[in-house]
Coordinates of C-alpha atoms in Angstrom, one line a residue:
L1049 CA -0.7 46.9 20.4
L1050 CA -2.4 46.4 17.0
Y1051 CA -4.6 49.0 15.3
T1052 CA -7.4 47.7 13.0
Q1053 CA -10.4 49.6 11.7
S1054 CA -10.5 52.1 14.6
M1055 CA -10.1 49.4 17.1
V1056 CA -7.0 48.8 19.2
W1057 CA -6.0 45.2 20.3
L1058 CA -3.6 44.0 22.9
V1059 CA -1.9 41.0 21.2
S1060 CA 0.5 38.4 22.4
S1061 CA 2.0 35.5 20.5
S1062 CA 3.9 32.3 21.1
L1063 CA 5.7 29.7 18.9
I1064 CA 3.9 26.4 18.1
L1065 CA 6.3 23.5 18.3
K1066 CA 6.0 19.7 18.3
S1067 CA 4.9 18.0 21.5
D1068 CA 8.5 17.1 22.4
G1069 CA 9.6 20.7 21.8
T1070 CA 12.0 19.8 19.0
G1071 CA 12.0 20.5 15.3
P1072 CA 11.1 23.6 13.3
Q1073 CA 8.3 25.9 14.4
Q1074 CA 4.8 25.1 13.1
G1075 CA 3.5 28.7 13.3
L1076 CA 2.4 31.2 15.9
L1077 CA -0.4 31.1 18.4
Y1078 CA -2.0 34.5 19.0
F1079 CA -4.0 35.8 21.9
A1080 CA -5.7 39.2 21.7
K1081 CA -7.8 41.5 24.0
Q1082 CA -9.9 44.3 22.4
I1083 CA -9.5 47.7 24.0
N1084 CA -13.1 48.8 23.9
P1085 CA -15.3 51.1 26.1
S1086 CA -15.9 48.3 28.5
Y1087 CA -12.2 47.7 29.0
I1088 CA -11.6 51.4 29.5
E1089 CA -14.4 51.6 32.0
K1090 CA -12.9 48.7 34.0
L1091 CA -9.5 50.4 33.9
S1092 CA -11.0 53.7 35.2
L1093 CA -12.6 51.9 38.1
L1094 CA -9.4 50.0 38.8
I1095 CA -7.3 53.2 39.1
E1096 CA -10.1 55.4 40.4
L1097 CA -9.5 58.0 37.7
P1098 CA -11.2 58.8 34.4
V1099 CA -9.1 57.3 31.6
E1100 CA -9.2 58.1 27.9
L1101 CA -7.6 55.9 25.3
K1102 CA -7.5 57.1 21.7
V1103 CA -5.4 56.8 18.6
S1104 CA -3.8 60.0 17.3
S1105 CA -0.9 61.3 15.4
D1106 CA -0.4 64.0 18.0
S1107 CA 1.4 62.1 20.7
V1108 CA 4.4 62.4 23.0
L1109 CA 7.1 59.9 23.5
Q1110 CA 7.5 60.5 27.2
P1111 CA 4.8 60.7 29.9
S1112 CA 3.6 64.2 30.4
V1113 CA 1.2 66.3 32.5
T1114 CA -0.8 69.2 31.1
F1115 CA -2.4 71.7 33.4
V1116 CA -5.8 72.5 32.0
S1117 CA -6.8 74.7 34.9
D1118 CA -5.9 75.5 38.4
Q1119 CA -8.0 72.6 39.6
Q1120 CA -7.4 70.0 36.8
S1121 CA -4.6 68.5 34.8
H1122 CA -4.2 65.9 32.2
A1123 CA -1.6 63.2 32.5
S1124 CA -0.8 61.5 29.2
V1125 CA 1.4 58.8 27.7
S1126 CA 1.5 57.3 24.2
M1127 CA 2.3 53.7 23.1
N1128 CA 3.5 52.4 19.8
L1129 CA 1.2 50.6 17.4
I1130 CA 3.0 47.7 15.7
N1131 CA 1.2 48.2 12.3
D1132 CA 0.9 52.0 12.2
S1133 CA 4.0 54.1 12.5
K1134 CA 2.2 57.4 12.1
N1135 CA -0.3 57.0 14.9
R1136 CA 0.1 56.0 18.6
L1137 CA -2.3 55.1 21.3
N1138 CA -2.6 58.0 23.7
V1139 CA -3.6 57.2 27.3
I1140 CA -5.0 60.3 29.1
L1141 CA -5.9 60.5 32.8
N1142 CA -8.0 63.4 34.1
Q1143 CA -7.1 64.4 37.6
Q1144 CA -7.1 67.2 40.1
R1145 CA -4.0 69.3 40.2
P1146 CA -3.1 68.6 43.8
F1147 CA -0.7 65.7 44.0
H1148 CA -0.3 65.6 40.2
E1149 CA 3.2 64.2 40.6
Q1150 CA 2.0 61.4 42.8
M1151 CA -0.8 60.7 40.4
L1152 CA 1.6 60.6 37.4
E1153 CA 3.6 58.0 39.2
T1154 CA 0.4 56.1 40.0
I1155 CA -0.6 56.1 36.4
V1156 CA 2.7 54.8 35.2
Y1157 CA 2.6 52.2 37.9
T1158 CA -0.9 51.2 37.2
L1159 CA -0.4 50.9 33.5
T1160 CA 2.7 48.8 34.1
V1161 CA 0.8 46.5 36.4
V1162 CA -2.1 46.2 34.0
F1163 CA 0.2 45.4 31.2
L1164 CA 2.1 42.8 33.3
I1165 CA -1.2 41.3 34.5
G1166 CA -2.5 41.1 30.9
T1167 CA 0.8 39.6 29.7
F1168 CA 0.8 37.1 32.6
A1169 CA -2.8 36.2 31.9
V1170 CA -2.1 35.6 28.2
L1171 CA 0.9 33.4 29.0
L1172 CA -1.0 31.5 31.6
G1173 CA -3.8 30.9 29.2
Y1174 CA -1.4 29.8 26.5
V1175 CA 0.4 27.3 28.9
T1176 CA -2.9 26.0 30.1
I1177 CA -4.3 25.5 26.6
R1178 CA -1.1 24.0 25.3
K1179 CA -0.9 21.5 28.1
N1180 CA -4.5 20.5 28.2
L1181 CA -5.5 20.8 24.6
V1182 CA -2.7 21.5 22.1
L1183 CA -0.2 18.8 23.3
P1184 CA -2.8 16.0 23.6
L1185 CA -4.2 16.9 20.2
L1186 CA -0.7 16.8 18.6
E1187 CA 0.0 13.5 20.3
L1188 CA -3.3 12.1 19.0
Q1189 CA -2.5 13.3 15.6
H1190 CA 0.9 11.6 15.7
Q1191 CA -0.6 8.4 16.9
T1192 CA -3.2 8.5 14.1
E1193 CA -0.4 9.0 11.5
L1194 CA 1.5 6.0 12.9
F1195 CA -1.7 3.9 12.8
G1196 CA -2.1 4.9 9.1
K1197 CA 1.3 3.4 8.4
D1198 CA 1.1 0.0 10.1
A1199 CA -2.6 -0.3 11.2
N1200 CA -1.6 -1.2 14.8
S1201 CA -4.1 0.1 17.4
G1202 CA -1.6 -0.6 20.2
I1203 CA 0.2 2.7 19.4
F1204 CA -2.7 4.7 20.9
K1205 CA -2.1 5.8 24.5
S1206 CA -5.1 6.1 26.9
Y1207 CA -6.0 9.7 27.9
N1208 CA -7.5 9.5 31.3
S1209 CA -9.9 12.4 31.3
N1210 CA -13.7 12.7 31.2
D1211 CA -13.7 15.9 29.2
E1212 CA -14.3 16.3 25.5
L1213 CA -10.6 15.5 24.6
G1214 CA -10.7 12.3 26.7
Q1215 CA -13.9 11.2 25.0
L1216 CA -12.4 12.0 21.6
T1217 CA -9.3 10.0 22.3
R1218 CA -11.3 6.9 23.5
A1219 CA -13.6 7.2 20.4
V1220 CA -10.5 7.2 18.1
M1221 CA -9.0 4.2 19.9
Q1222 CA -12.2 2.2 19.6
M1223 CA -12.5 3.2 15.9
A1224 CA -8.9 2.2 15.3
K1225 CA -9.4 -1.2 17.0
K1226 CA -12.5 -1.9 14.9
L1227 CA -10.7 -0.7 11.8
E1228 CA -7.8 -3.0 12.6
V1229 CA -10.1 -6.0 12.9
N1230 CA -11.9 -5.1 9.7
M1231 CA -8.6 -4.7 7.8
D1232 CA -7.4 -8.2 9.1
L1233 CA -10.7 -9.7 7.9
L1234 CA -10.4 -7.9 4.6
K1235 CA -6.9 -9.1 4.2
N1236 CA -7.9 -12.7 4.9
E1237 CA -10.8 -12.5 2.6
R1238 CA -8.6 -11.1 -0.2
E1239 CA -6.1 -13.9 0.3
R1240 CA -8.9 -16.5 0.2
F1241 CA -10.3 -14.8 -2.9
M1242 CA -7.0 -14.7 -4.6
D1243 CA -6.3 -18.3 -3.8
A1244 CA -9.7 -19.3 -5.0
S1245 CA -9.2 -17.3 -8.3
Y1246 CA -5.9 -19.2 -8.9
T1247 CA -7.3 -22.6 -8.1
D1248 CA -9.2 -25.1 -10.3
D1249 CA -12.4 -25.9 -8.5
L1250 CA -12.5 -29.6 -9.6
T1251 CA -8.9 -30.8 -9.2
M1252 CA -7.7 -28.2 -6.7
L1253 CA -4.6 -27.6 -8.9
K1254 CA -3.5 -24.2 -9.9
N1255 CA -5.3 -22.9 -13.0
R1256 CA -4.2 -21.2 -16.2
R1257 CA -4.7 -17.7 -14.7
Y1258 CA -2.1 -18.6 -12.0
M1259 CA 0.3 -19.9 -14.6
D1260 CA 0.0 -16.7 -16.7
R1261 CA 0.6 -14.6 -13.6
F1262 CA 3.6 -16.7 -12.5
L1263 CA 5.2 -16.5 -15.9
A1264 CA 4.6 -12.8 -16.1
N1265 CA 6.2 -12.2 -12.7
E1266 CA 9.3 -10.0 -13.0
L1267 CA 11.3 -12.4 -10.8
T1268 CA 10.4 -15.4 -12.9
Q1269 CA 11.4 -13.5 -16.1
K1270 CA 14.8 -12.5 -14.7
T1271 CA 15.7 -15.9 -13.4
G1272 CA 18.8 -17.6 -14.9
E1273 CA 17.5 -21.2 -14.2
D1274 CA 16.9 -23.9 -16.8
W1275 CA 13.2 -24.7 -17.3
L1276 CA 11.1 -27.7 -18.2
F1277 CA 7.5 -27.5 -19.5
L1278 CA 5.4 -30.6 -19.7
M1279 CA 2.0 -30.8 -21.3
F1280 CA -0.4 -33.8 -20.7
D1281 CA -3.5 -34.9 -22.4
C1282 CA -5.8 -37.8 -21.4
D1283 CA -6.2 -40.0 -24.4
F1284 CA -9.7 -40.5 -25.7
F1285 CA -11.1 -38.7 -22.7
K1286 CA -14.2 -37.7 -24.6
N1287 CA -15.2 -41.4 -24.8
V1288 CA -15.3 -41.4 -21.0
N1289 CA -17.8 -38.6 -20.8
D1290 CA -19.9 -40.0 -23.6
T1291 CA -19.9 -43.5 -22.3
F1292 CA -20.0 -43.1 -18.5
G1293 CA -21.2 -39.6 -18.0
H1294 CA -19.6 -36.4 -16.8
D1295 CA -19.6 -37.4 -13.2
M1296 CA -17.2 -40.3 -14.1
G1297 CA -15.2 -37.9 -16.3
D1298 CA -14.8 -35.5 -13.3
K1299 CA -13.6 -38.4 -11.1
V1300 CA -11.1 -39.4 -13.7
L1301 CA -9.7 -35.9 -14.0
I1302 CA -9.4 -35.7 -10.2
Q1303 CA -7.5 -39.0 -10.1
F1304 CA -5.3 -37.9 -13.0
A1305 CA -4.4 -34.7 -11.3
S1306 CA -3.5 -36.6 -8.1
L1307 CA -1.1 -38.8 -10.1
L1308 CA 0.6 -35.7 -11.6
K1309 CA 1.0 -34.2 -8.1
K1310 CA 2.3 -37.4 -6.7
Y1311 CA 5.0 -38.0 -9.3
S1312 CA 6.2 -34.4 -9.6
R1313 CA 8.6 -32.6 -7.4
D1314 CA 7.7 -30.4 -4.5
D1315 CA 8.9 -27.2 -6.3
D1316 CA 7.1 -28.1 -9.5
I1317 CA 3.9 -26.2 -10.4
V1318 CA 1.1 -28.4 -11.6
V1319 CA -1.6 -26.6 -13.6
R1320 CA -4.9 -27.7 -15.1
Y1321 CA -4.5 -26.0 -18.5
G1322 CA -8.0 -26.6 -19.7
G1323 CA -10.4 -29.6 -20.1
E1324 CA -8.3 -32.7 -20.0
E1325 CA -5.0 -30.9 -20.6
F1326 CA -2.5 -30.3 -17.8
V1327 CA 0.9 -28.6 -17.5
I1328 CA 3.8 -29.1 -15.1
I1329 CA 6.4 -26.2 -14.9
C1330 CA 9.7 -27.4 -13.5
P1331 CA 12.4 -24.9 -12.6
E1332 CA 16.1 -26.1 -12.6
A1333 CA 15.3 -29.0 -14.8
N1334 CA 16.8 -30.3 -18.1
E1335 CA 15.9 -32.8 -20.8
S1336 CA 17.1 -35.7 -18.6
L1337 CA 14.5 -35.0 -16.0
G1338 CA 12.0 -34.4 -18.8
C1339 CA 12.5 -37.8 -20.3
S1340 CA 12.5 -39.7 -16.9
M1341 CA 9.5 -37.8 -15.5
S1342 CA 7.5 -38.2 -18.8
E1343 CA 8.1 -42.0 -18.9
R1344 CA 7.4 -42.4 -15.2
I1345 CA 4.0 -40.6 -15.4
R1346 CA 3.1 -42.3 -18.7
S1347 CA 3.7 -45.7 -17.2
K1348 CA 2.0 -44.9 -13.9
V1349 CA -1.1 -43.6 -15.7
E1350 CA -1.2 -46.8 -17.9
E1351 CA -1.0 -49.0 -14.8
F1352 CA -3.5 -47.0 -12.7
S1353 CA -7.1 -48.1 -12.4
F1354 CA -9.3 -45.1 -12.8
G1355 CA -13.0 -44.7 -11.9
D1356 CA -14.1 -46.8 -8.9
V1357 CA -14.0 -50.5 -7.8
N1358 CA -17.4 -51.1 -9.4
Q1359 CA -16.5 -49.5 -12.7
P1360 CA -12.7 -49.5 -13.2
L1361 CA -11.3 -47.8 -16.3
N1362 CA -7.9 -48.1 -18.0
L1363 CA -6.6 -44.9 -19.6
T1364 CA -3.4 -43.7 -21.1
C1365 CA -2.0 -40.2 -21.7
S1366 CA 0.1 -38.4 -24.2
I1367 CA 2.9 -36.1 -23.1
G1368 CA 4.9 -33.3 -24.8
F1369 CA 7.7 -31.4 -23.1
F1370 CA 10.0 -28.6 -23.9
T1371 CA 13.2 -27.8 -22.1
T1372 CA 15.5 -24.8 -22.4
R1373 CA 18.8 -23.7 -20.9
S1374 CA 19.0 -20.3 -19.3
V1375 CA 21.2 -19.0 -22.2
C1376 CA 18.2 -19.5 -24.6
T1377 CA 15.8 -17.5 -22.4
E1378 CA 15.2 -13.9 -23.0
G1379 CA 13.0 -13.5 -19.9
S1380 CA 9.9 -11.9 -21.5
S1381 CA 6.3 -12.9 -21.6
S1382 CA 6.6 -13.8 -25.3
S1383 CA 9.5 -16.2 -24.5
W1384 CA 7.3 -18.1 -22.0
A1385 CA 4.4 -18.3 -24.4
G1386 CA 6.8 -19.7 -27.0
M1387 CA 7.9 -22.4 -24.6
I1388 CA 4.3 -23.5 -23.9
K1389 CA 3.7 -23.4 -27.7
L1390 CA 6.6 -25.8 -28.3
A1391 CA 5.5 -28.1 -25.5
D1392 CA 2.0 -28.1 -27.1
M1393 CA 3.5 -29.0 -30.5
A1394 CA 5.4 -31.8 -28.9
L1395 CA 2.2 -33.0 -27.3
F1396 CA 0.5 -32.9 -30.7
A1397 CA 3.2 -35.1 -32.2
A1398 CA 2.8 -37.6 -29.4
K1399 CA -0.9 -37.9 -30.0
Y1400 CA -0.4 -37.9 -33.8
S1401 CA 2.1 -40.7 -33.5
G1402 CA -0.3 -43.1 -31.7
R1403 CA -0.8 -41.7 -28.2
N1404 CA 0.4 -43.3 -24.9
A1405 CA 3.8 -41.8 -25.7
W1406 CA 5.9 -38.8 -24.9
V1407 CA 7.8 -36.4 -27.2
G1408 CA 10.3 -33.8 -26.0
L1409 CA 12.2 -30.8 -27.5
K1410 CA 15.3 -29.2 -26.2
C1411 CA 16.5 -25.7 -27.2
N1412 CA 20.0 -25.4 -28.6
Y1413 CA 19.7 -21.9 -30.2
P1414 CA 19.6 -18.7 -28.3
K1415 CA 17.6 -16.8 -31.0
I1416 CA 14.9 -19.5 -31.1
W1417 CA 12.3 -16.9 -29.8
S1418 CA 12.9 -14.2 -32.4
E1419 CA 13.1 -16.8 -35.2
G1420 CA 11.0 -19.5 -33.5
P1421 CA 8.6 -22.0 -35.2
V1422 CA 5.0 -21.2 -35.5
N1423 CA 4.0 -24.4 -37.4
V1424 CA 5.2 -27.9 -38.0
D1425 CA 7.2 -27.1 -41.2
Q1426 CA 9.2 -24.4 -39.4
L1427 CA 9.7 -26.7 -36.4
L1428 CA 11.1 -29.5 -38.7
Q1429 CA 13.4 -26.9 -40.3
H1430 CA 14.8 -25.9 -36.9
M1431 CA 15.4 -29.5 -36.0
A1432 CA 17.2 -30.0 -39.3
Q1433 CA 19.4 -27.0 -38.4
E1434 CA 20.0 -28.6 -35.0
H1435 CA 18.4 -25.6 -33.3
L1436 CA 16.1 -28.1 -31.5
T1437 CA 16.9 -31.7 -30.3
L1438 CA 14.1 -34.3 -30.3
F1439 CA 13.5 -36.9 -27.6
S1440 CA 10.7 -39.5 -27.5
S1441 CA 9.6 -42.8 -26.1
L1442 CA 9.0 -43.8 -29.8
D1443 CA 11.6 -44.7 -32.3
S1444 CA 10.3 -42.1 -34.7
V1445 CA 7.8 -39.3 -34.3
M1446 CA 5.1 -38.4 -36.8
W1447 CA 4.6 -34.6 -37.1
G1448 CA 2.1 -34.8 -39.9
E1449 CA 1.3 -36.9 -42.9
N1450 CA 4.5 -38.6 -44.2
K1451 CA 6.6 -36.4 -41.8
Y1452 CA 8.6 -38.9 -39.7
V1453 CA 11.6 -37.9 -37.6
G1454 CA 13.9 -40.2 -35.7
A1455 CA 14.2 -39.4 -31.9
D1456 CA 16.6 -40.0 -29.1
Q1457 CA 15.3 -42.3 -26.4

């Protein structure tokens, strides 16, 4: 019994648990019935005696009978209020004096029956609601949470009912299936978009954005492999565009890209760096592979007939490469940029020395990145200190005006 603002409530509660009945309680589910004049009237009709229910501090702990007159008596009993220790609910029955003892027993019996019936009704309502509403909703909530983790609509179980809960379950299942399809489409579109953003539209090679992402990858930076970076430039490519037009220039670039793919390894990454410049990144490769690959591609390009059968073109290429052992690699983005820079400086030397040639550099000094060269003079100084070893298809390499350096073949 609960007393609130001059109103008395008959309250029952039950624990709320998971659908399988395990785990900590999730709270309490309360059911309440207001003891109002209508309820008192029904109770009076039920026991066929006038009933009075009122809250008062003047109460007796045991049932009692008061003889008001010779013809009338009052039978009363009080019940505890769970939130008010000073007051109690007094139940008073007005009856005729004859058979007052029998009436007192009847009152006690009637009140007990009413209380038991009310308790049973509350429990029955709780069980019914829990079975038909609470448990299905908890199960639907659990399935929705699982769907949120792996987006698999197969986890939803069909709820064969035509009521509102069944309709809600079927609507959620349909929504989940549509969402799953849309997520798959979105994933495929994202993959196609990412692949397109990392692919050169003309040559279908990887582009510079992909190369930067690959080199910035944490796994790439932490690798202990040896690396080889080759840079290629089509010699006098501008003359092709100026003489034969950009359509022919595009065809030449596509054919040149095909040669690079053909004569590189499956694990190598071939990139269009920009314009007529290309890069090949070779993991687990050293200067020996750099020399052989550079010469093979240089000679194949020189032998290849570019353009088409009606208008064949002969072209050459210049190649610069840089190779480093894992002990020289710090594994940072600045290290990779330095490697590309050195390969580019080697390419510059190959072009400056007459083109149709290759020039390579090998790292011998672990601190080359913190003290690395940023111009030709510093590069020559590092070679003089044997921090870098020079390789080339030429007997000597020209790094600038009157700056010749002998090279290993």
